[in-house]
Amino acid sequence: MDMDGPQIHAQLITECYNAMRRRKILKRTSRRQKLGIGAVLLLAIATIVSLWLQESKFESGTAYVTRVIDGDTIELANGERVRYIGIDTPERGQPFYEVAKRFNAQLVEGKHVELEFDVQQRDKYGRLLAYVYVEHNGKRVFVNAELIKQGYALAYTVPPNVKYADEFVRLQRTARHQGLGLWSEARERTASDVYIGNSRTRVFHRPECPHAARLSPKHRVTFKSRNDALDANYHPCRRCKP
């Protein structure tokens, strides 16, 4: 099997470590020396991971979707998973989870899609972050935007990927006013007098939420209504569900 640069470096580190164990070098070293060796190995591994991420960057282009994971995540033919930028759909067990997943599948599953990237190309889980486009019923559809437009996703901005943030908030406002999808349920939600936002995470909470109670004053933002928070591009807390 052919190996790329990072894989070769990783193998060399592993072989070096095993050789030290075989020769009982580690047994003769002090605890402090062992910690030092461990730190060096961890640094080397971190460097390898960084190199791998750099070498595995994608160029914008087309890819084939083999599976839809949920409303905002897909899997490509090469095994890569793609998380849609700028949106958030319901998690498993939440209302509209299946509806959002099914709508996403109708748009992209078993089709070639076009991927567009922003500033940050991968998240902390190693997934690609992309804006996704597909030909559907003879039209070019911007999938991220369409999910918000139909009320199946919330606008969810995570800097530095903010290219279409304003457009997503505008589409969300329209879907909310029309009571589409998630917003049909929102009309029945009990309102609070005020909502507390976190300017660092851009998440807003009910006042009684434990997360709001622990919020630092310098990051604390008060909204008079849920809609004010949403229009400011804040995302509802998944715990208190404002």
mmCIF file of C-alpha atoms in Angstrom:
data_model
loop_
_atom_site.group_PDB
_atom_site.id
_atom_site.type_symbol
_atom_site.label_atom_id
_atom_site.label_comp_id
_atom_site.label_asym_id
_atom_site.label_seq_id
_atom_site.Cartn_x
_atom_site.Cartn_y
_atom_site.Cartn_z
ATOM 1 C CA MET A 1 0.000 0.000 0.000
ATOM 2 C CA ASP A 2 1.394 3.412 -0.935
ATOM 3 C CA MET A 3 1.722 5.917 1.888
ATOM 4 C CA ASP A 4 1.745 9.709 1.784
ATOM 5 C CA GLY A 5 4.192 11.949 3.689
ATOM 6 C CA PRO A 6 2.300 12.198 7.006
ATOM 7 C CA GLN A 7 1.695 8.436 7.085
ATOM 8 C CA ILE A 8 5.404 7.770 6.589
ATOM 9 C CA HIS A 9 6.300 10.188 9.409
ATOM 10 C CA ALA A 10 3.772 8.524 11.717
ATOM 11 C CA GLN A 11 5.191 5.084 10.948
ATOM 12 C CA LEU A 12 8.733 6.288 11.662
ATOM 13 C CA ILE A 13 7.673 7.699 15.047
ATOM 14 C CA THR A 14 5.922 4.447 15.942
ATOM 15 C CA GLU A 15 8.929 2.344 14.913
ATOM 16 C CA CYS A 16 11.260 4.586 16.914
ATOM 17 C CA TYR A 17 9.079 4.271 20.017
ATOM 18 C CA ASN A 18 8.862 0.477 19.657
ATOM 19 C CA ALA A 19 12.615 0.231 19.210
ATOM 20 C CA MET A 20 13.126 2.174 22.434
ATOM 21 C CA ARG A 21 10.812 -0.231 24.241
ATOM 22 C CA ARG A 22 12.585 -3.303 22.818
ATOM 23 C CA ARG A 23 15.951 -1.994 23.946
ATOM 24 C CA LYS A 24 14.473 -1.139 27.364
ATOM 25 C CA ILE A 25 15.594 2.456 26.991
ATOM 26 C CA LEU A 26 12.328 3.702 28.461
ATOM 27 C CA LYS A 27 12.735 1.505 31.556
ATOM 28 C CA ARG A 28 16.110 3.111 32.311
ATOM 29 C CA THR A 29 14.825 6.684 32.014
ATOM 30 C CA SER A 30 13.451 8.750 34.871
ATOM 31 C CA ARG A 31 9.792 9.725 35.139
ATOM 32 C CA ARG A 32 10.653 13.281 34.080
ATOM 33 C CA GLN A 33 12.521 12.012 31.027
ATOM 34 C CA LYS A 34 9.589 9.768 30.098
ATOM 35 C CA LEU A 35 7.244 12.744 30.314
ATOM 36 C CA GLY A 36 9.597 14.693 28.079
ATOM 37 C CA ILE A 37 9.686 11.882 25.514
ATOM 38 C CA GLY A 38 5.895 11.657 25.644
ATOM 39 C CA ALA A 39 5.561 15.395 25.061
ATOM 40 C CA VAL A 40 7.859 15.214 22.033
ATOM 41 C CA LEU A 41 5.866 12.304 20.587
ATOM 42 C CA LEU A 42 2.568 14.138 21.122
ATOM 43 C CA LEU A 43 3.970 17.236 19.407
ATOM 44 C CA ALA A 44 5.127 15.118 16.486
ATOM 45 C CA ILE A 45 1.701 13.487 16.172
ATOM 46 C CA ALA A 46 -0.025 16.896 16.297
ATOM 47 C CA THR A 47 2.271 18.105 13.515
ATOM 48 C CA ILE A 48 1.408 15.051 11.418
ATOM 49 C CA VAL A 49 -2.320 15.641 11.878
ATOM 50 C CA SER A 50 -1.854 19.272 10.846
ATOM 51 C CA LEU A 51 0.068 18.209 7.745
ATOM 52 C CA TRP A 52 -2.622 15.665 6.882
ATOM 53 C CA LEU A 53 -5.376 18.279 7.128
ATOM 54 C CA GLN A 54 -3.391 20.647 4.907
ATOM 55 C CA GLU A 55 -2.699 17.955 2.326
ATOM 56 C CA SER A 56 -6.316 16.760 2.353
ATOM 57 C CA LYS A 57 -7.801 20.126 1.426
ATOM 58 C CA PHE A 58 -10.436 20.007 -1.259
ATOM 59 C CA GLU A 59 -10.848 22.330 -4.171
ATOM 60 C CA SER A 60 -14.345 23.574 -4.947
ATOM 61 C CA GLY A 61 -15.912 21.202 -7.445
ATOM 62 C CA THR A 62 -18.377 18.368 -7.897
ATOM 63 C CA ALA A 63 -18.830 15.262 -5.773
ATOM 64 C CA TYR A 64 -21.269 12.338 -5.637
ATOM 65 C CA VAL A 65 -23.557 11.963 -2.610
ATOM 66 C CA THR A 66 -23.990 8.356 -1.491
ATOM 67 C CA ARG A 67 -25.834 8.943 1.767
ATOM 68 C CA VAL A 68 -27.727 11.607 3.686
ATOM 69 C CA ILE A 69 -26.830 11.519 7.396
ATOM 70 C CA ASP A 70 -29.406 14.072 8.526
ATOM 71 C CA GLY A 71 -30.823 17.417 7.491
ATOM 72 C CA ASP A 72 -27.469 19.180 7.295
ATOM 73 C CA THR A 73 -24.878 16.417 6.804
ATOM 74 C CA ILE A 74 -24.108 14.169 3.829
ATOM 75 C CA GLU A 75 -21.572 11.499 2.908
ATOM 76 C CA LEU A 76 -19.677 11.491 -0.390
ATOM 77 C CA ALA A 77 -18.538 8.582 -2.538
ATOM 78 C CA ASN A 78 -14.973 8.959 -1.229
ATOM 79 C CA GLY A 79 -16.151 8.563 2.371
ATOM 80 C CA GLU A 80 -15.851 12.241 3.288
ATOM 81 C CA ARG A 81 -18.674 13.737 5.322
ATOM 82 C CA VAL A 82 -19.883 17.236 4.536
ATOM 83 C CA ARG A 83 -21.545 19.540 7.066
ATOM 84 C CA TYR A 84 -23.567 22.331 5.481
ATOM 85 C CA ILE A 85 -22.261 25.781 6.402
ATOM 86 C CA GLY A 86 -24.495 28.361 8.043
ATOM 87 C CA ILE A 87 -27.495 26.214 8.942
ATOM 88 C CA ASP A 88 -28.662 23.858 11.663
ATOM 89 C CA THR A 89 -31.423 21.271 11.349
ATOM 90 C CA PRO A 90 -33.158 19.353 14.181
ATOM 91 C CA GLU A 91 -31.289 16.545 15.921
ATOM 92 C CA ARG A 92 -32.570 12.963 16.085
ATOM 93 C CA GLY A 93 -35.642 12.781 18.318
ATOM 94 C CA GLN A 94 -36.549 16.439 17.853
ATOM 95 C CA PRO A 95 -39.588 17.653 15.867
ATOM 96 C CA PHE A 96 -38.951 17.911 12.123
ATOM 97 C CA TYR A 97 -35.777 15.781 12.266
ATOM 98 C CA GLU A 98 -37.153 13.190 9.845
ATOM 99 C CA VAL A 99 -38.823 15.824 7.668
ATOM 100 C CA ALA A 100 -35.600 17.812 7.274
ATOM 101 C CA LYS A 101 -33.563 14.667 6.586
ATOM 102 C CA ARG A 102 -36.077 13.452 4.001
ATOM 103 C CA PHE A 103 -36.151 16.833 2.236
ATOM 104 C CA ASN A 104 -32.350 16.905 2.135
ATOM 105 C CA ALA A 105 -32.328 13.379 0.674
ATOM 106 C CA GLN A 106 -34.836 14.358 -2.012
ATOM 107 C CA LEU A 107 -32.506 17.134 -3.091
ATOM 108 C CA VAL A 108 -29.080 15.479 -3.052
ATOM 109 C CA GLU A 109 -29.009 11.720 -2.373
ATOM 110 C CA GLY A 110 -27.644 9.733 -5.306
ATOM 111 C CA LYS A 111 -26.719 12.900 -7.190
ATOM 112 C CA HIS A 112 -23.666 14.908 -8.124
ATOM 113 C CA VAL A 113 -23.429 18.143 -6.150
ATOM 114 C CA GLU A 114 -21.201 21.184 -6.349
ATOM 115 C CA LEU A 115 -19.252 22.117 -3.223
ATOM 116 C CA GLU A 116 -18.263 25.687 -2.422
ATOM 117 C CA PHE A 117 -15.949 26.379 0.515
ATOM 118 C CA ASP A 118 -15.484 29.377 2.769
ATOM 119 C CA VAL A 119 -12.565 30.436 4.983
ATOM 120 C CA GLN A 120 -12.499 27.336 7.223
ATOM 121 C CA GLN A 121 -12.766 24.101 5.249
ATOM 122 C CA ARG A 122 -13.089 21.530 8.066
ATOM 123 C CA ASP A 123 -14.669 21.430 11.517
ATOM 124 C CA LYS A 124 -13.186 19.940 14.695
ATOM 125 C CA TYR A 125 -14.603 16.531 13.741
ATOM 126 C CA GLY A 126 -12.739 16.511 10.432
ATOM 127 C CA ARG A 127 -15.871 17.008 8.342
ATOM 128 C CA LEU A 128 -15.786 19.198 5.263
ATOM 129 C CA LEU A 129 -17.705 22.469 5.645
ATOM 130 C CA ALA A 130 -19.403 23.539 2.442
ATOM 131 C CA TYR A 131 -22.150 25.355 0.619
ATOM 132 C CA VAL A 132 -23.841 22.759 -1.563
ATOM 133 C CA TYR A 133 -25.559 23.163 -4.929
ATOM 134 C CA VAL A 134 -27.519 20.619 -6.952
ATOM 135 C CA GLU A 135 -29.540 20.398 -10.151
ATOM 136 C CA HIS A 136 -33.100 19.605 -9.069
ATOM 137 C CA ASN A 137 -36.150 19.600 -11.349
ATOM 138 C CA GLY A 138 -34.200 21.496 -13.986
ATOM 139 C CA LYS A 139 -33.045 24.231 -11.611
ATOM 140 C CA ARG A 140 -29.804 24.923 -9.774
ATOM 141 C CA VAL A 141 -30.678 24.795 -6.076
ATOM 142 C CA PHE A 142 -28.580 26.248 -3.248
ATOM 143 C CA VAL A 143 -29.257 23.459 -0.737
ATOM 144 C CA ASN A 144 -28.209 25.311 2.439
ATOM 145 C CA ALA A 145 -30.490 28.220 1.573
ATOM 146 C CA GLU A 146 -33.366 26.006 0.425
ATOM 147 C CA LEU A 147 -33.526 24.189 3.766
ATOM 148 C CA ILE A 148 -33.888 27.528 5.567
ATOM 149 C CA LYS A 149 -36.337 28.814 2.968
ATOM 150 C CA GLN A 150 -38.656 25.838 3.504
ATOM 151 C CA GLY A 151 -38.472 26.168 7.294
ATOM 152 C CA TYR A 152 -36.479 22.965 7.852
ATOM 153 C CA ALA A 153 -33.310 24.653 9.142
ATOM 154 C CA LEU A 154 -32.257 27.584 11.280
ATOM 155 C CA ALA A 155 -29.633 30.103 10.223
ATOM 156 C CA TYR A 156 -26.553 29.224 12.260
ATOM 157 C CA THR A 157 -23.478 31.369 11.704
ATOM 158 C CA VAL A 158 -20.099 30.140 12.925
ATOM 159 C CA PRO A 159 -17.250 32.541 12.039
ATOM 160 C CA PRO A 160 -15.129 32.713 9.991
ATOM 161 C CA ASN A 161 -17.576 31.088 7.519
ATOM 162 C CA VAL A 162 -19.986 34.003 7.084
ATOM 163 C CA LYS A 163 -20.222 34.504 3.320
ATOM 164 C CA TYR A 164 -24.009 34.017 3.086
ATOM 165 C CA ALA A 165 -24.934 34.796 6.718
ATOM 166 C CA ASP A 166 -27.065 37.838 5.867
ATOM 167 C CA GLU A 167 -28.938 35.962 3.142
ATOM 168 C CA PHE A 168 -29.647 33.051 5.492
ATOM 169 C CA VAL A 169 -31.044 35.376 8.178
ATOM 170 C CA ARG A 170 -33.258 37.060 5.584
ATOM 171 C CA LEU A 171 -34.598 33.698 4.366
ATOM 172 C CA GLN A 172 -35.187 32.609 7.955
ATOM 173 C CA ARG A 173 -37.195 35.763 8.665
ATOM 174 C CA THR A 174 -39.414 35.093 5.649
ATOM 175 C CA ALA A 175 -39.979 31.430 6.587
ATOM 176 C CA ARG A 176 -40.803 32.484 10.146
ATOM 177 C CA HIS A 177 -43.342 35.071 9.023
ATOM 178 C CA GLN A 178 -44.976 32.457 6.794
ATOM 179 C CA GLY A 179 -45.052 29.876 9.608
ATOM 180 C CA LEU A 180 -43.238 27.242 7.542
ATOM 181 C CA GLY A 181 -41.806 24.012 8.935
ATOM 182 C CA LEU A 182 -40.168 24.598 12.304
ATOM 183 C CA TRP A 183 -41.901 27.952 12.574
ATOM 184 C CA SER A 184 -45.365 26.401 12.579
ATOM 185 C CA GLU A 185 -44.420 24.844 15.925
ATOM 186 C CA ALA A 186 -42.787 28.065 17.136
ATOM 187 C CA ARG A 187 -46.124 29.878 17.051
ATOM 188 C CA GLU A 188 -47.351 27.566 19.826
ATOM 189 C CA ARG A 189 -44.249 28.025 22.025
ATOM 190 C CA THR A 190 -44.731 29.869 25.319
ATOM 191 C CA ALA A 191 -43.103 33.279 25.086
ATOM 192 C CA SER A 192 -40.738 34.779 27.641
ATOM 193 C CA ASP A 193 -40.585 38.452 28.641
ATOM 194 C CA VAL A 194 -36.908 38.662 27.684
ATOM 195 C CA TYR A 195 -34.220 36.423 26.225
ATOM 196 C CA ILE A 196 -30.547 36.323 27.131
ATOM 197 C CA GLY A 197 -27.928 36.052 24.402
ATOM 198 C CA ASN A 198 -24.258 35.090 24.537
ATOM 199 C CA SER A 199 -22.324 37.429 22.232
ATOM 200 C CA ARG A 200 -19.398 34.997 22.091
ATOM 201 C CA THR A 201 -21.308 31.876 21.020
ATOM 202 C CA ARG A 202 -24.283 33.732 19.467
ATOM 203 C CA VAL A 203 -26.711 31.442 21.305
ATOM 204 C CA PHE A 204 -29.736 32.837 23.153
ATOM 205 C CA HIS A 205 -31.547 31.413 26.178
ATOM 206 C CA ARG A 206 -34.598 31.736 28.361
ATOM 207 C CA PRO A 207 -33.750 33.774 31.517
ATOM 208 C CA GLU A 208 -34.151 30.690 33.727
ATOM 209 C CA CYS A 209 -31.730 28.582 31.656
ATOM 210 C CA PRO A 210 -28.633 27.468 33.651
ATOM 211 C CA HIS A 211 -26.434 28.590 30.761
ATOM 212 C CA ALA A 212 -27.879 32.106 30.998
ATOM 213 C CA ALA A 213 -27.310 32.194 34.756
ATOM 214 C CA ARG A 214 -23.609 31.359 34.310
ATOM 215 C CA LEU A 215 -23.102 33.863 31.500
ATOM 216 C CA SER A 216 -20.363 36.460 31.950
ATOM 217 C CA PRO A 217 -21.710 40.062 31.987
ATOM 218 C CA LYS A 218 -19.351 41.098 29.191
ATOM 219 C CA HIS A 219 -20.918 38.498 26.866
ATOM 220 C CA ARG A 220 -24.509 39.028 28.045
ATOM 221 C CA VAL A 221 -27.010 40.519 25.573
ATOM 222 C CA THR A 222 -30.709 41.062 26.321
ATOM 223 C CA PHE A 223 -33.410 40.705 23.653
ATOM 224 C CA LYS A 224 -37.018 41.831 24.059
ATOM 225 C CA SER A 225 -38.330 38.967 21.935
ATOM 226 C CA ARG A 226 -37.318 35.667 20.367
ATOM 227 C CA ASN A 227 -37.647 37.211 16.928
ATOM 228 C CA ASP A 228 -35.230 40.012 17.849
ATOM 229 C CA ALA A 229 -32.638 37.386 18.802
ATOM 230 C CA LEU A 230 -33.181 35.411 15.601
ATOM 231 C CA ASP A 231 -32.988 38.535 13.440
ATOM 232 C CA ALA A 232 -29.671 39.364 15.118
ATOM 233 C CA ASN A 233 -28.410 35.967 13.904
ATOM 234 C CA TYR A 234 -28.480 34.299 17.321
ATOM 235 C CA HIS A 235 -29.276 30.594 17.607
ATOM 236 C CA PRO A 236 -31.704 29.091 20.176
ATOM 237 C CA CYS A 237 -30.225 27.080 23.032
ATOM 238 C CA ARG A 238 -30.803 23.342 22.647
ATOM 239 C CA ARG A 239 -31.290 22.916 26.381
ATOM 240 C CA CYS A 240 -33.954 25.505 27.260
ATOM 241 C CA LYS A 241 -35.454 25.680 23.727
ATOM 242 C CA PRO A 242 -36.433 29.388 23.761
#
